[in-house]
PDB file of C-alpha atoms in Angstrom:
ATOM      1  CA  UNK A  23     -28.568 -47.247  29.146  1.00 70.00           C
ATOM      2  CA  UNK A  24     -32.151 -47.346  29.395  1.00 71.00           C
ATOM      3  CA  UNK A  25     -32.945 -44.891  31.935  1.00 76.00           C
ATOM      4  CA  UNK A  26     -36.458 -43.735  32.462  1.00 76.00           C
ATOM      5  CA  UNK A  27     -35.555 -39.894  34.003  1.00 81.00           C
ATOM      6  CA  UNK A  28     -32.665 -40.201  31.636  1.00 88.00           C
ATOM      7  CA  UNK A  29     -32.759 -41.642  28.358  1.00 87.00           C
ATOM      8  CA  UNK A  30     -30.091 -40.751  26.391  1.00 93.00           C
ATOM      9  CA  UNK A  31     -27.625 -41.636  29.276  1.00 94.00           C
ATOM     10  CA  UNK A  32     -24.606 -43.296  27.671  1.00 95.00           C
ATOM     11  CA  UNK A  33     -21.935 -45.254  28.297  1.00 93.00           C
ATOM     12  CA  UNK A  34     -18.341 -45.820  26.793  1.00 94.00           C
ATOM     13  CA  UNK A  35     -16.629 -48.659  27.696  1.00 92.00           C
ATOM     14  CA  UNK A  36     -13.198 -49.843  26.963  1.00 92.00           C
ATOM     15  CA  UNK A  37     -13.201 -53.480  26.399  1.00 90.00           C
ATOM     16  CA  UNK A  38      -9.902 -54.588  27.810  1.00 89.00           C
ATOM     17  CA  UNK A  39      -9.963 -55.033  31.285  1.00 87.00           C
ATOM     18  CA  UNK A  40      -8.868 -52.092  32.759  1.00 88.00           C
ATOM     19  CA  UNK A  41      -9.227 -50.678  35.943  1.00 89.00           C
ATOM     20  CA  UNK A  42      -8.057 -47.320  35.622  1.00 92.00           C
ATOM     21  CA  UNK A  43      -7.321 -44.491  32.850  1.00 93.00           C
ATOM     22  CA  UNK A  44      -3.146 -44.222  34.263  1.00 95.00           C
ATOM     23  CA  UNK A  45      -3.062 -48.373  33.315  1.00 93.00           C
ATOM     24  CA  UNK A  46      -3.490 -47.090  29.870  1.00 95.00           C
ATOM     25  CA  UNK A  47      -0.941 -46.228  27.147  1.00 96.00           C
ATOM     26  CA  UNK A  48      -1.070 -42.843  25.953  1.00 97.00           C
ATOM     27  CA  UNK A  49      -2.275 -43.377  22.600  1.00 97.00           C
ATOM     28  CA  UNK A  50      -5.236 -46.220  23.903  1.00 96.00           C
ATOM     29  CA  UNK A  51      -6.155 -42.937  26.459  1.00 96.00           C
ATOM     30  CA  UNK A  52      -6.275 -40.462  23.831  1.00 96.00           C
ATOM     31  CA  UNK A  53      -8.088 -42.997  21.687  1.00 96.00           C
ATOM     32  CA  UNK A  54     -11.287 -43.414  24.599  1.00 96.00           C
ATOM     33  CA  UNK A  55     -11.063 -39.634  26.222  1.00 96.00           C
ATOM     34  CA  UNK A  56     -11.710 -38.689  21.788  1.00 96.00           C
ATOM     35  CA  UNK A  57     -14.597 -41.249  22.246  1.00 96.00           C
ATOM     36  CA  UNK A  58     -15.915 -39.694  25.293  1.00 97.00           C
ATOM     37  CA  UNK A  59     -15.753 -35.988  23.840  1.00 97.00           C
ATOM     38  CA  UNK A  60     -17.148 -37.309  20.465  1.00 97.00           C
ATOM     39  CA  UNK A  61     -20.356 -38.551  22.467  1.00 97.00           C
ATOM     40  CA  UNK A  62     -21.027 -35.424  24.421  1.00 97.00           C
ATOM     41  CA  UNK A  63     -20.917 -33.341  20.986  1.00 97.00           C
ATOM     42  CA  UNK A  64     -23.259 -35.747  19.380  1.00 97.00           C
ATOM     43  CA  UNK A  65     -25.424 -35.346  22.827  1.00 97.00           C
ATOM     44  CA  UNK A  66     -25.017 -31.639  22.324  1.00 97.00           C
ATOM     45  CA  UNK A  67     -25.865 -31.622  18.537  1.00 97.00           C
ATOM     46  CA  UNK A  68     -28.795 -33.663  18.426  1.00 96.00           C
ATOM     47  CA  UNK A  69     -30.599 -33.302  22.096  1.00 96.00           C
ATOM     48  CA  UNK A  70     -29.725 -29.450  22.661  1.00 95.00           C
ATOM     49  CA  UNK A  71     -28.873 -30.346  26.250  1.00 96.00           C
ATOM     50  CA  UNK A  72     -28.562 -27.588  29.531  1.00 96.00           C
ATOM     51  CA  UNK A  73     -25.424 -29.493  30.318  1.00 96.00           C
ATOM     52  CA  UNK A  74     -23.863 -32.788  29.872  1.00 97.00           C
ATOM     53  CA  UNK A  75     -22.735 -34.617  33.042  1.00 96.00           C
ATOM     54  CA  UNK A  76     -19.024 -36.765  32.708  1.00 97.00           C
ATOM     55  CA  UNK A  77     -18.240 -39.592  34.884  1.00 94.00           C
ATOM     56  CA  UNK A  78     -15.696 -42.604  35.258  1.00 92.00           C
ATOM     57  CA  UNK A  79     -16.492 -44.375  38.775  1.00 82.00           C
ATOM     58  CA  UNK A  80     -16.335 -48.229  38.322  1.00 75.00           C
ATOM     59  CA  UNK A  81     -16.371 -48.336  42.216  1.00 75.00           C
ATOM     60  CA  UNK A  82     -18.478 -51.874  41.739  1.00 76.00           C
ATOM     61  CA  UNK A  83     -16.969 -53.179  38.966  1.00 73.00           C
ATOM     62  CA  UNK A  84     -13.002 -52.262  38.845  1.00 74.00           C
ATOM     63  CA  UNK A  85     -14.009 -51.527  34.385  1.00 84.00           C
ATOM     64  CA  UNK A  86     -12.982 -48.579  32.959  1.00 91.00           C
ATOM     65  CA  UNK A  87     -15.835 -46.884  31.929  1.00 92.00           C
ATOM     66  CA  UNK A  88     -17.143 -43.350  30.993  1.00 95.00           C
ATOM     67  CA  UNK A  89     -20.577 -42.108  31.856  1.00 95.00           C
ATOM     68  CA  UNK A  90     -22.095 -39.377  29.605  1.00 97.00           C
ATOM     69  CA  UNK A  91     -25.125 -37.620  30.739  1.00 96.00           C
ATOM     70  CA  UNK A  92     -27.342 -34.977  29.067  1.00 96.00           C
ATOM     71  CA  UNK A  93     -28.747 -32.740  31.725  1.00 94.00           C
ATOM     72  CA  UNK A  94     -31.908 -30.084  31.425  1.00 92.00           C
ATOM     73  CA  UNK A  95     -32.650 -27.790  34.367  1.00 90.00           C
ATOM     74  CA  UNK A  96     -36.191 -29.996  34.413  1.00 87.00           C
ATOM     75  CA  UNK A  97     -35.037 -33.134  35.006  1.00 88.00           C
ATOM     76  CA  UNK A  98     -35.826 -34.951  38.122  1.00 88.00           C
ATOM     77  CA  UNK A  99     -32.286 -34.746  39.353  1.00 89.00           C
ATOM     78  CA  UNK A 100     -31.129 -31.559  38.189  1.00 89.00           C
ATOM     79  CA  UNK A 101     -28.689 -29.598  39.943  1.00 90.00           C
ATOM     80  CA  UNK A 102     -27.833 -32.925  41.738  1.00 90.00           C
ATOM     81  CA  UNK A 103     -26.287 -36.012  39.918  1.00 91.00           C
ATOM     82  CA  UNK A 104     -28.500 -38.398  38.410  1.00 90.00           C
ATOM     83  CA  UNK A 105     -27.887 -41.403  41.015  1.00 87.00           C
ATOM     84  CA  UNK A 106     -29.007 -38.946  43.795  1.00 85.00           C
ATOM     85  CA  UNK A 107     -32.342 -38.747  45.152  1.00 86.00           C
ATOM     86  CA  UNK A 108     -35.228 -37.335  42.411  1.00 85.00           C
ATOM     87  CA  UNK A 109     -36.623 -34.161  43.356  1.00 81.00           C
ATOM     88  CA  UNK A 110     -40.175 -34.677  43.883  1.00 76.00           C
ATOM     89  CA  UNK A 111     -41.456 -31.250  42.362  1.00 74.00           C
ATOM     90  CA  UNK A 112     -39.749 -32.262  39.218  1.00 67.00           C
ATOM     91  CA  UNK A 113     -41.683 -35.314  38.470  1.00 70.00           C
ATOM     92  CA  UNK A 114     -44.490 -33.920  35.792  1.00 76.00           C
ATOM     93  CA  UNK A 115     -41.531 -32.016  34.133  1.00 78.00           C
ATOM     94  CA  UNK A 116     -39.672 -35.124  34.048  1.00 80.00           C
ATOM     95  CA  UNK A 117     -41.663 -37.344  32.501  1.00 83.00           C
ATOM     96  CA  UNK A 118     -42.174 -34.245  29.412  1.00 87.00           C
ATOM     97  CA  UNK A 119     -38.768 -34.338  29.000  1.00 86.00           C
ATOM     98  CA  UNK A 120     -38.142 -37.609  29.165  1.00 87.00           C
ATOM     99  CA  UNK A 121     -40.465 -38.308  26.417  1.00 89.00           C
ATOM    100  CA  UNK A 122     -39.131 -35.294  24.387  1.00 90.00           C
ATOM    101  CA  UNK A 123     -35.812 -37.106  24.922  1.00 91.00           C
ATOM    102  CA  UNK A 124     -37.027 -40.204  23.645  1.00 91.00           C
ATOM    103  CA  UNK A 125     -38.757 -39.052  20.355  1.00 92.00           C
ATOM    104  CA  UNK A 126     -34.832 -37.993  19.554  1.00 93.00           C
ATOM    105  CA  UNK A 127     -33.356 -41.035  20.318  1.00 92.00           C
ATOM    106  CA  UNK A 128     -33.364 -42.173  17.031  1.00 93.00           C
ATOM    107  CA  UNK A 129     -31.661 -39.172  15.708  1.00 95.00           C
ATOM    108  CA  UNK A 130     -29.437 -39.657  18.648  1.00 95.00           C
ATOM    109  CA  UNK A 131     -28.220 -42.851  17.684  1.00 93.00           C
ATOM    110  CA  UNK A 132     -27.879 -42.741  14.296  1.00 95.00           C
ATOM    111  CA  UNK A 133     -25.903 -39.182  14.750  1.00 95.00           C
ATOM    112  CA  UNK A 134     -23.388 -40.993  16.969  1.00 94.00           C
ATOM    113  CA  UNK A 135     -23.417 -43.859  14.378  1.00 93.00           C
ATOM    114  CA  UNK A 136     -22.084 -41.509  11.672  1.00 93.00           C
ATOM    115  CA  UNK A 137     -19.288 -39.600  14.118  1.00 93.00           C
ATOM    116  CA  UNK A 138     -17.811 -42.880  14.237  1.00 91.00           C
ATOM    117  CA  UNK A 139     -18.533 -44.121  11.073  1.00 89.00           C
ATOM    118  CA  UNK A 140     -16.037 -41.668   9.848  1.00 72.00           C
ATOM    119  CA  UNK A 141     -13.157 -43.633  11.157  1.00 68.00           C
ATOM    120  CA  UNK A 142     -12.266 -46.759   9.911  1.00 47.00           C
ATOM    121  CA  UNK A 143     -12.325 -49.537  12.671  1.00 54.00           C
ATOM    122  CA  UNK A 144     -14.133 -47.743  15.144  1.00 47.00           C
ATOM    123  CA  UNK A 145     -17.619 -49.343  16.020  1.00 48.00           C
ATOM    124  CA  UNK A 146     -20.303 -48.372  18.439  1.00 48.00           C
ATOM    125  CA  UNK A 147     -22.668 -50.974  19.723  1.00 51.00           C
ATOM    126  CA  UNK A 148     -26.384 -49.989  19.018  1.00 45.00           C
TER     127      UNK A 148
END
């Protein structure tokens, strides 16, 4: 996602319309919760995150969908989650870190490229 307090935000989505991780089969749940754990180690790798955030709401849109969320103590939501009110003390941190975050989004990208590169068939989109 292009978030400006949080760049590297990510999403995994699973294609098939699905509303909810119990409508899948085992295997096709294994198969997204190893994409979703592969993301937050390539987060963890290349951005040196405080913490990464994990999320599947799809209150909106009944999608199944994973949220992945590299958090620093200095962002402008941090302890709260990121769709919460910015703190307003934060802000001059925020914007540092946000551009720190963005001069490794490159890195970021083509780091989560390769983990899935690895297995044949598997894709990310850029």
């Amino acid at each position: 996602m292009d978030d400006a307090d949080h760049p590297a935000f990510t999403r995994v989505i699973w294609n098939a319309h699905v509303a909810e991780m119990s409508d899948l089969e085992a295997a096709a749940r294994d198969e997204l919760l190893d994409t979703v754990l592969r993301v937050e180690s390539v987060q963890r790798a290349t951005l040196a995150p405080d913490k990464i955030n994990l999320a599947s709401l799809g209150n909106q849109v009944p999608h199944l969908h994973w949220h992945v969320i590299p958090r620093w103590r200095d962002d402008r939501h941090f302890p709260n989650p990121v769709w919460g009110a910015p703190r307003d003390d934060a802000r001059g941190h925020a914007a540092l870190r946000s551009a720190a975050v963005r001069s490794r989004l490159d890195a970021y990208l083509a780091a989560l490229h390769g983990a899935f590169a690895e297995e044949s068939g598997s894709s990310v989109a850029p």
